Short mmCIF file of the N, C-alpha and C atoms (twelve columns), coordinates in Angstrom:
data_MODEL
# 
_entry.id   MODEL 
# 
loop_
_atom_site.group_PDB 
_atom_site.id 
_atom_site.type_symbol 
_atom_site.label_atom_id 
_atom_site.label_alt_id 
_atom_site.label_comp_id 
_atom_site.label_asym_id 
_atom_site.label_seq_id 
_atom_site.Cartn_x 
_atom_site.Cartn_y 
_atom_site.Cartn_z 
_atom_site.pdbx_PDB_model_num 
ATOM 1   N N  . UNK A 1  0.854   -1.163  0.000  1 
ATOM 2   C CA . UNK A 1  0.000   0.000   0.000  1 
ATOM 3   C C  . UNK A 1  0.903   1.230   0.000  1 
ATOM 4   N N  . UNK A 2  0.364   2.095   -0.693 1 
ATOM 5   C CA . UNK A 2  1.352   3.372   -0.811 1 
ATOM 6   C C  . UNK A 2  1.054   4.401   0.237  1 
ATOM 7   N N  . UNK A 3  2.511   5.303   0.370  1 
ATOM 8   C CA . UNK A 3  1.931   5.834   1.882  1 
ATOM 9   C C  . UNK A 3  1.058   6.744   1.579  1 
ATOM 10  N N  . UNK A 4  0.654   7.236   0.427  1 
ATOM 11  C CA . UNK A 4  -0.117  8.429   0.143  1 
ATOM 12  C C  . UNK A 4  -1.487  7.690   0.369  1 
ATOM 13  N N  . UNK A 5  -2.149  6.791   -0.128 1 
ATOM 14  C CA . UNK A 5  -2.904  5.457   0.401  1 
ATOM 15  C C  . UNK A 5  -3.353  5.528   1.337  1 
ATOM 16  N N  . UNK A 6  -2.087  5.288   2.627  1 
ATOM 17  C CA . UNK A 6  -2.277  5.170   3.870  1 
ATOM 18  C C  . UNK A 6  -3.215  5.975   4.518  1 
ATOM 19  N N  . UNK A 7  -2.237  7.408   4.066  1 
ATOM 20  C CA . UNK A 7  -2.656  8.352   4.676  1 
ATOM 21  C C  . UNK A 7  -4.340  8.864   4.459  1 
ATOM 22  N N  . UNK A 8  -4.614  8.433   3.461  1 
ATOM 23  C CA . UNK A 8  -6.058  8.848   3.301  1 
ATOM 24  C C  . UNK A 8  -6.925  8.398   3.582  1 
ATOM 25  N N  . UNK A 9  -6.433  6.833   3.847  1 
ATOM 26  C CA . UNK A 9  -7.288  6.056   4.865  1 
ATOM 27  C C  . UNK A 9  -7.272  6.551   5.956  1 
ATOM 28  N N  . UNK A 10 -6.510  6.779   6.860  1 
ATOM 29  C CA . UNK A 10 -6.440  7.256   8.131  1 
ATOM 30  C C  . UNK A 10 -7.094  8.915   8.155  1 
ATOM 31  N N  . UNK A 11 -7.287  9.704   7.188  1 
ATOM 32  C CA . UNK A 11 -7.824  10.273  7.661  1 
ATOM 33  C C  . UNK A 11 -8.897  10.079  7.277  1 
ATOM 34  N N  . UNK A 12 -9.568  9.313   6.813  1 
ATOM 35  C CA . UNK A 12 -11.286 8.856   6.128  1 
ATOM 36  C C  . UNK A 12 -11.894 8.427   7.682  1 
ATOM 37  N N  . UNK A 13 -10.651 7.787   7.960  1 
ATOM 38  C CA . UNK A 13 -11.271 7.294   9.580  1 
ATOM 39  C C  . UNK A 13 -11.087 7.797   10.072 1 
ATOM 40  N N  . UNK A 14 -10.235 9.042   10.529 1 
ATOM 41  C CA . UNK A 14 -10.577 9.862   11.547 1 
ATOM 42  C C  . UNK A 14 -11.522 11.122  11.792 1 
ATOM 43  N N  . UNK A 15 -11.738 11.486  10.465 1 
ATOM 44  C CA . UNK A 15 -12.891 12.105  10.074 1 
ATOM 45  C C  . UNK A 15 -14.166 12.200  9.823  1 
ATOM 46  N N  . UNK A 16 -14.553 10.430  9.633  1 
ATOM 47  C CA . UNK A 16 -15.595 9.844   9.397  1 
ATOM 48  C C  . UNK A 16 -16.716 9.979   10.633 1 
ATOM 49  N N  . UNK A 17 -16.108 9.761   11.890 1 
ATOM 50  C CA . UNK A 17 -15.978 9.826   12.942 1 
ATOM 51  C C  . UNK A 17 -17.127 11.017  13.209 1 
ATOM 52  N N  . UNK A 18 -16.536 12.438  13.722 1 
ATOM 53  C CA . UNK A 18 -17.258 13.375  14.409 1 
ATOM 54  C C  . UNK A 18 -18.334 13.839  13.167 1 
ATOM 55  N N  . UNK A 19 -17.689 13.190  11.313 1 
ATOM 56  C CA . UNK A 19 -18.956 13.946  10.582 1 
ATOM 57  C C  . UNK A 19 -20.217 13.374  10.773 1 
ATOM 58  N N  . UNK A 20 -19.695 11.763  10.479 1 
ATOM 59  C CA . UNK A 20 -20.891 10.829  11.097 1 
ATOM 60  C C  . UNK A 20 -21.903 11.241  12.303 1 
ATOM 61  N N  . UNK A 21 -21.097 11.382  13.192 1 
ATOM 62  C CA . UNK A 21 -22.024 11.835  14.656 1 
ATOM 63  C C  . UNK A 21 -22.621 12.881  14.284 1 
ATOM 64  N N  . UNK A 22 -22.181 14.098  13.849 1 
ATOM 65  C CA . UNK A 22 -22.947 15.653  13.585 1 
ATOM 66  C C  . UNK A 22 -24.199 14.843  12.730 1 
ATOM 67  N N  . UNK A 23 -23.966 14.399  11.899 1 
ATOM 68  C CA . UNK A 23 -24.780 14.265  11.160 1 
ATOM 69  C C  . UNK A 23 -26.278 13.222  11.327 1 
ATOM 70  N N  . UNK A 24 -26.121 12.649  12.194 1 
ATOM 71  C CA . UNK A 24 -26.768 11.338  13.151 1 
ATOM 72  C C  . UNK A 24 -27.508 12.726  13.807 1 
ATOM 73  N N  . UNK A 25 -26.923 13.351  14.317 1 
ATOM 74  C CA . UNK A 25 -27.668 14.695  15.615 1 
ATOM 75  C C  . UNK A 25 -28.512 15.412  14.769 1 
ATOM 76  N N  . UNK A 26 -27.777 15.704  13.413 1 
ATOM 77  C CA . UNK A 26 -28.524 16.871  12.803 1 
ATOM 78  C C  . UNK A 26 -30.342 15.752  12.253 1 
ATOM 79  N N  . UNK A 27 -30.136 14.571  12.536 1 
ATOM 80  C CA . UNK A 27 -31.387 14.134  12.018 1 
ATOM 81  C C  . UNK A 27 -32.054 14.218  13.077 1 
ATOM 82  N N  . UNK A 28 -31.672 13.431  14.383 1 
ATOM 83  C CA . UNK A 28 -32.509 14.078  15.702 1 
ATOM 84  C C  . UNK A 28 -33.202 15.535  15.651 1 
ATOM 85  N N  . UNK A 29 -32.217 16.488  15.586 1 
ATOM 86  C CA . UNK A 29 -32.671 17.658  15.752 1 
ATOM 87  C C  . UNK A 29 -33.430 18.104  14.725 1 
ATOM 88  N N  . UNK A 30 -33.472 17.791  13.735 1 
ATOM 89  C CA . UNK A 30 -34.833 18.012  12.692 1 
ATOM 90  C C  . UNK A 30 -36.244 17.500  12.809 1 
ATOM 91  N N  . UNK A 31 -36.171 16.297  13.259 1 
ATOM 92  C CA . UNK A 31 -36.956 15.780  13.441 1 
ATOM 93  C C  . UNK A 31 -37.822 16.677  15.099 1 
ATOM 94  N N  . UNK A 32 -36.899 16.699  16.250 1 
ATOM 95  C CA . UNK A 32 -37.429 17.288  17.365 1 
ATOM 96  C C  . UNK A 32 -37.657 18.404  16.706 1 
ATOM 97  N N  . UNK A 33 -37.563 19.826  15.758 1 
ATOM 98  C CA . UNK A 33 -37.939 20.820  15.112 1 
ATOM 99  C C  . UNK A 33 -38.687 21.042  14.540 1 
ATOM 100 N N  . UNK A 34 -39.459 19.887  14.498 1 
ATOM 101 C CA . UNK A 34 -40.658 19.591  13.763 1 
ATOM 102 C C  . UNK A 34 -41.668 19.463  14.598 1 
ATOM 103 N N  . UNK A 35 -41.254 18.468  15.417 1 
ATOM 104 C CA . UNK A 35 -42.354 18.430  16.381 1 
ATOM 105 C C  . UNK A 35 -42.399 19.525  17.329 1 
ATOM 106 N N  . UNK A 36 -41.356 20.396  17.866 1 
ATOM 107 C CA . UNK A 36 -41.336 21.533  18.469 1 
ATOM 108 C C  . UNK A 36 -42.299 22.798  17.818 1 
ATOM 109 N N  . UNK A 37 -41.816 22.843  16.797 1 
ATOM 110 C CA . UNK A 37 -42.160 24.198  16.047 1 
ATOM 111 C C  . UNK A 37 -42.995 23.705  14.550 1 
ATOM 112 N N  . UNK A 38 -43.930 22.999  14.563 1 
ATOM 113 C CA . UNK A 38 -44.639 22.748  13.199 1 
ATOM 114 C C  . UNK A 38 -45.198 23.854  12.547 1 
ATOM 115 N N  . UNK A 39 -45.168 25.102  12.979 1 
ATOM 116 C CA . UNK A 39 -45.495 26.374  12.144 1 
ATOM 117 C C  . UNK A 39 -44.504 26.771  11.316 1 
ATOM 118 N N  . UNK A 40 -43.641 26.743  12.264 1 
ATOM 119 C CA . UNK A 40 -42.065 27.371  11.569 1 
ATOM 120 C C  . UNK A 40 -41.330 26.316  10.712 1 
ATOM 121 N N  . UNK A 41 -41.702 24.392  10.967 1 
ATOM 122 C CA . UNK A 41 -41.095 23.893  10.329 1 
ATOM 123 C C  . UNK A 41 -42.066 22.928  10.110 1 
ATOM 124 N N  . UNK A 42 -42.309 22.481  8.825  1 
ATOM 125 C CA . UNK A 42 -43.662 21.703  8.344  1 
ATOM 126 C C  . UNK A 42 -43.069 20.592  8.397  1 
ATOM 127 N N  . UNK A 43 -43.632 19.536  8.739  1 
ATOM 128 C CA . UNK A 43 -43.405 18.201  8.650  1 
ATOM 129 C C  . UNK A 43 -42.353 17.473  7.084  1 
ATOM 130 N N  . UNK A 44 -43.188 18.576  6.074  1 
ATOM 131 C CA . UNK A 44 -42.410 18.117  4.851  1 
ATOM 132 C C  . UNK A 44 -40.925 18.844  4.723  1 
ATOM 133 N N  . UNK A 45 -40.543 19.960  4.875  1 
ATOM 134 C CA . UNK A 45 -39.758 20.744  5.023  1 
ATOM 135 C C  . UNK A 45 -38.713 19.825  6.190  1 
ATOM 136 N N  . UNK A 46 -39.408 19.661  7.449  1 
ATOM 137 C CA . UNK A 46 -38.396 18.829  7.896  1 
ATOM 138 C C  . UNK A 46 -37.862 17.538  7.977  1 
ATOM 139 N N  . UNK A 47 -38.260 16.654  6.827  1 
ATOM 140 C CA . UNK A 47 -38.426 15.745  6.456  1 
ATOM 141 C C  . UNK A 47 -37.437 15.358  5.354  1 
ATOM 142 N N  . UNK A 48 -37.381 16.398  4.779  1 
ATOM 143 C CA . UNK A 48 -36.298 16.775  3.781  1 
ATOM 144 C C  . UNK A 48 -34.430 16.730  4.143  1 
ATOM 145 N N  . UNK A 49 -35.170 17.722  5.271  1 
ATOM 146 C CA . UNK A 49 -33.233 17.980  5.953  1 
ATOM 147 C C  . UNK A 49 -32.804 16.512  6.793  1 
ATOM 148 N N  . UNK A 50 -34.033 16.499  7.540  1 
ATOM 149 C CA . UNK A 50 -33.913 14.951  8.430  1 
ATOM 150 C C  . UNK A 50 -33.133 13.648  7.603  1 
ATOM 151 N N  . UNK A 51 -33.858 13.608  6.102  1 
ATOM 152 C CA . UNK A 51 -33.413 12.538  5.470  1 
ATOM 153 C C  . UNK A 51 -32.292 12.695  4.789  1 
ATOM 154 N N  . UNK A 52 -31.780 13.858  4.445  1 
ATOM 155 C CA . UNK A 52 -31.000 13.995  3.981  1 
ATOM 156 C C  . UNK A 52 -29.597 13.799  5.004  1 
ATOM 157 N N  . UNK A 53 -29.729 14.490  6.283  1 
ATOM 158 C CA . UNK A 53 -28.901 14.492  7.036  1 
ATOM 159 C C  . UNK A 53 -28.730 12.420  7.176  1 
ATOM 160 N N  . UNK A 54 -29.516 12.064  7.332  1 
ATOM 161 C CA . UNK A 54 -29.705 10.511  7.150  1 
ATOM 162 C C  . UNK A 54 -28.336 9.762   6.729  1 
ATOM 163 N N  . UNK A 55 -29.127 10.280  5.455  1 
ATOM 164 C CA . UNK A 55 -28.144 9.350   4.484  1 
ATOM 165 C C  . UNK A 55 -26.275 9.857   4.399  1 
ATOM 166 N N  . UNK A 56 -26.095 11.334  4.868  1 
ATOM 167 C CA . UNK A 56 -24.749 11.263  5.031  1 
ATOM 168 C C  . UNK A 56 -24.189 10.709  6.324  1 
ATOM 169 N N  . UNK A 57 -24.860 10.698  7.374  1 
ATOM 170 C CA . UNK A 57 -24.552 9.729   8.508  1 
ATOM 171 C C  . UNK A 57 -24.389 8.165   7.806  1 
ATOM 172 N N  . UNK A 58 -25.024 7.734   7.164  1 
ATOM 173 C CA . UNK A 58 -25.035 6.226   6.444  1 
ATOM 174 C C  . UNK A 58 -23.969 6.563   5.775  1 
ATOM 175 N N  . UNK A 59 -23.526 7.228   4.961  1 
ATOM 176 C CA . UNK A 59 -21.974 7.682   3.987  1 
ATOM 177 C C  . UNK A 59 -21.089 7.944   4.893  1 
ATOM 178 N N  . UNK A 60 -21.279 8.238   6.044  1 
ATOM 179 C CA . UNK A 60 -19.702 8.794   6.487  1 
ATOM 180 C C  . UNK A 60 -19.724 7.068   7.651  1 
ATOM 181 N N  . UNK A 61 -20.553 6.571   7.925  1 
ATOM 182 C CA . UNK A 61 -20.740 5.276   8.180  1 
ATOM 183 C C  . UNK A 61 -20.035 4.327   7.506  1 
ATOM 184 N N  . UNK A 62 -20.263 4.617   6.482  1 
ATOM 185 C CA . UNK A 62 -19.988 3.120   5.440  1 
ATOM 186 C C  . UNK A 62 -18.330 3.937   4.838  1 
ATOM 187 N N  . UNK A 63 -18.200 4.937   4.881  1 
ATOM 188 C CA . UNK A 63 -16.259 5.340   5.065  1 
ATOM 189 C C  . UNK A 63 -16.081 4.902   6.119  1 
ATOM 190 N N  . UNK A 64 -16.213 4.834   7.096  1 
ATOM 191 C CA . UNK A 64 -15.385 4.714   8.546  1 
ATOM 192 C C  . UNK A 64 -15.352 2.881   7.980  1 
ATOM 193 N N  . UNK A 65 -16.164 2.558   8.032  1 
ATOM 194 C CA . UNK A 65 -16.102 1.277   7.925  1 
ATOM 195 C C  . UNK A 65 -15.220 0.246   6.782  1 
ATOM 196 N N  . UNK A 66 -15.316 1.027   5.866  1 
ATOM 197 C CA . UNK A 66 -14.326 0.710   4.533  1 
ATOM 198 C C  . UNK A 66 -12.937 1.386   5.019  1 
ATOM 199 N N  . UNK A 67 -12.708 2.295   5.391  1 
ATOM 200 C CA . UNK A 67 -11.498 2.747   5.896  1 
ATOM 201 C C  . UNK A 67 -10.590 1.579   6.964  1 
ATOM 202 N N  . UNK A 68 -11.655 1.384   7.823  1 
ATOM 203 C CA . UNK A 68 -11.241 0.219   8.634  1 
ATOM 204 C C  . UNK A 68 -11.274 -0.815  8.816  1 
ATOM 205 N N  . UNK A 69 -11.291 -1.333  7.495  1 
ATOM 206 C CA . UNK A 69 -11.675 -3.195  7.059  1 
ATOM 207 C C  . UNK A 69 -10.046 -2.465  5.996  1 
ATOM 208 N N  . UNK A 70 -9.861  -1.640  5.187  1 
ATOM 209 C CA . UNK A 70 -8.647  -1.772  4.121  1 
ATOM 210 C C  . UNK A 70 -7.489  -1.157  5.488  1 
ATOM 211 N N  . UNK A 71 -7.322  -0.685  6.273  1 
ATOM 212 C CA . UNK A 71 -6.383  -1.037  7.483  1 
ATOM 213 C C  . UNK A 71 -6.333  -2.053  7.856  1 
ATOM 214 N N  . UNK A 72 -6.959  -3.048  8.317  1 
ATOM 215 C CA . UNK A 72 -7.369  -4.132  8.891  1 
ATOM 216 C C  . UNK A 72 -6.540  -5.328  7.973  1 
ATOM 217 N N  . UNK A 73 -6.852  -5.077  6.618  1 
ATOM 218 C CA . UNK A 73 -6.478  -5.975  5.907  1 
ATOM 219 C C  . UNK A 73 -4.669  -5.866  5.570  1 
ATOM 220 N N  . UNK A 74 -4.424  -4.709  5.802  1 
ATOM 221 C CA . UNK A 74 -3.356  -4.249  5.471  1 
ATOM 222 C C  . UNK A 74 -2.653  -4.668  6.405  1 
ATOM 223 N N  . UNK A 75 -2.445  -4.285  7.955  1 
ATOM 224 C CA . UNK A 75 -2.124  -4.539  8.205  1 
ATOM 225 C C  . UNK A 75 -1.834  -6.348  8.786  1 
ATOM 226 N N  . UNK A 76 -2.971  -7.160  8.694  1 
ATOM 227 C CA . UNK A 76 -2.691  -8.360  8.313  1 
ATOM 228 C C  . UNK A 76 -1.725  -8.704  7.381  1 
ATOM 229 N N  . UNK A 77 -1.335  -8.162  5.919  1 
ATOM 230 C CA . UNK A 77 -0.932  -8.717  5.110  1 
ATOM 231 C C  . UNK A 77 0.549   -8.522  5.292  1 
ATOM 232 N N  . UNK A 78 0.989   -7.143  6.058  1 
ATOM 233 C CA . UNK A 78 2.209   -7.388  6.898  1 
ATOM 234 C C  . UNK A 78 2.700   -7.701  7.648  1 
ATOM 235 N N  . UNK A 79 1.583   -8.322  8.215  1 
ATOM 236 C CA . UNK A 79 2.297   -9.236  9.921  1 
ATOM 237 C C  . UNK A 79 2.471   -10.775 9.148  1 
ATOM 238 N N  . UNK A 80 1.594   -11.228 7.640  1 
ATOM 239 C CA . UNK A 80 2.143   -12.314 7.538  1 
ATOM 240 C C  . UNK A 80 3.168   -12.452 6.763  1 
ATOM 241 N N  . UNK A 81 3.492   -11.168 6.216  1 
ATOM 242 C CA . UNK A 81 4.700   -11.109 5.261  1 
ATOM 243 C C  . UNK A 81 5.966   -10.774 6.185  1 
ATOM 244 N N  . UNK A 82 5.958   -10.260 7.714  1 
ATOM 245 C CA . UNK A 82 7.089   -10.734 8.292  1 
ATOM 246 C C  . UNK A 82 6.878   -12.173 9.366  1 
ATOM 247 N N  . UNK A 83 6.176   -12.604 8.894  1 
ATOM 248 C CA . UNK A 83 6.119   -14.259 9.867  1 
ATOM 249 C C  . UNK A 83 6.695   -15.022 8.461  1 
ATOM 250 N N  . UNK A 84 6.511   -14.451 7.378  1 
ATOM 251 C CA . UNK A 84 7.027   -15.724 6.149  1 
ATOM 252 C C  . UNK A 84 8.461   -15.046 5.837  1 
ATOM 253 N N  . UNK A 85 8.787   -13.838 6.327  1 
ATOM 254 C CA . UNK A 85 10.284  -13.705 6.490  1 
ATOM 255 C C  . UNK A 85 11.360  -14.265 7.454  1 
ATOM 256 N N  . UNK A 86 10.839  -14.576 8.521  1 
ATOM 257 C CA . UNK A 86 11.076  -14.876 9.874  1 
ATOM 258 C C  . UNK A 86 11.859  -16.650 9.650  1 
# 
């Protein structure tokens, strides 16, 4: 794996991280904004941001997770390439 590679994995996963969470909250909080304030925010209107916020929590989800299965693998493939040096 190349280190430029590396590096972008590691930061996919370290980033994936707090966007994921914001973004998990920002659906909570749309949703409670709706039910708080249905004048100011219509069910459809907040329904919109809610789902949307959704699905990048599911995207920055499914990076963290691909980020850390191609580490995972990686580094396996060098612990057996120094046990078959050994």
């Amino acid at each position: 794996m190349s280190k430029r590679r590396r590096i972008l994995l590691w930061l996919g996963l370290v980033l994936s991280v707090p966007a994921g969470g914001y973004a998990g909250l920002c659906v909570v909080f749309y949703a409670w904004l709706s039910a708080a304030e249905p004048e100011r925010w219509p069910p459809a209107r907040a329904a919109v941001w809610a789902y949307s916020s959704l699905g990048l929590a599911v995207l920055f989800l499914g990076l963290f997770i691909y980020c850390l299965v191609a580490l995972i693998r990686e580094a396996n493939r060098q612990y057996r390439q120094e046990q078959n040096a050994t």
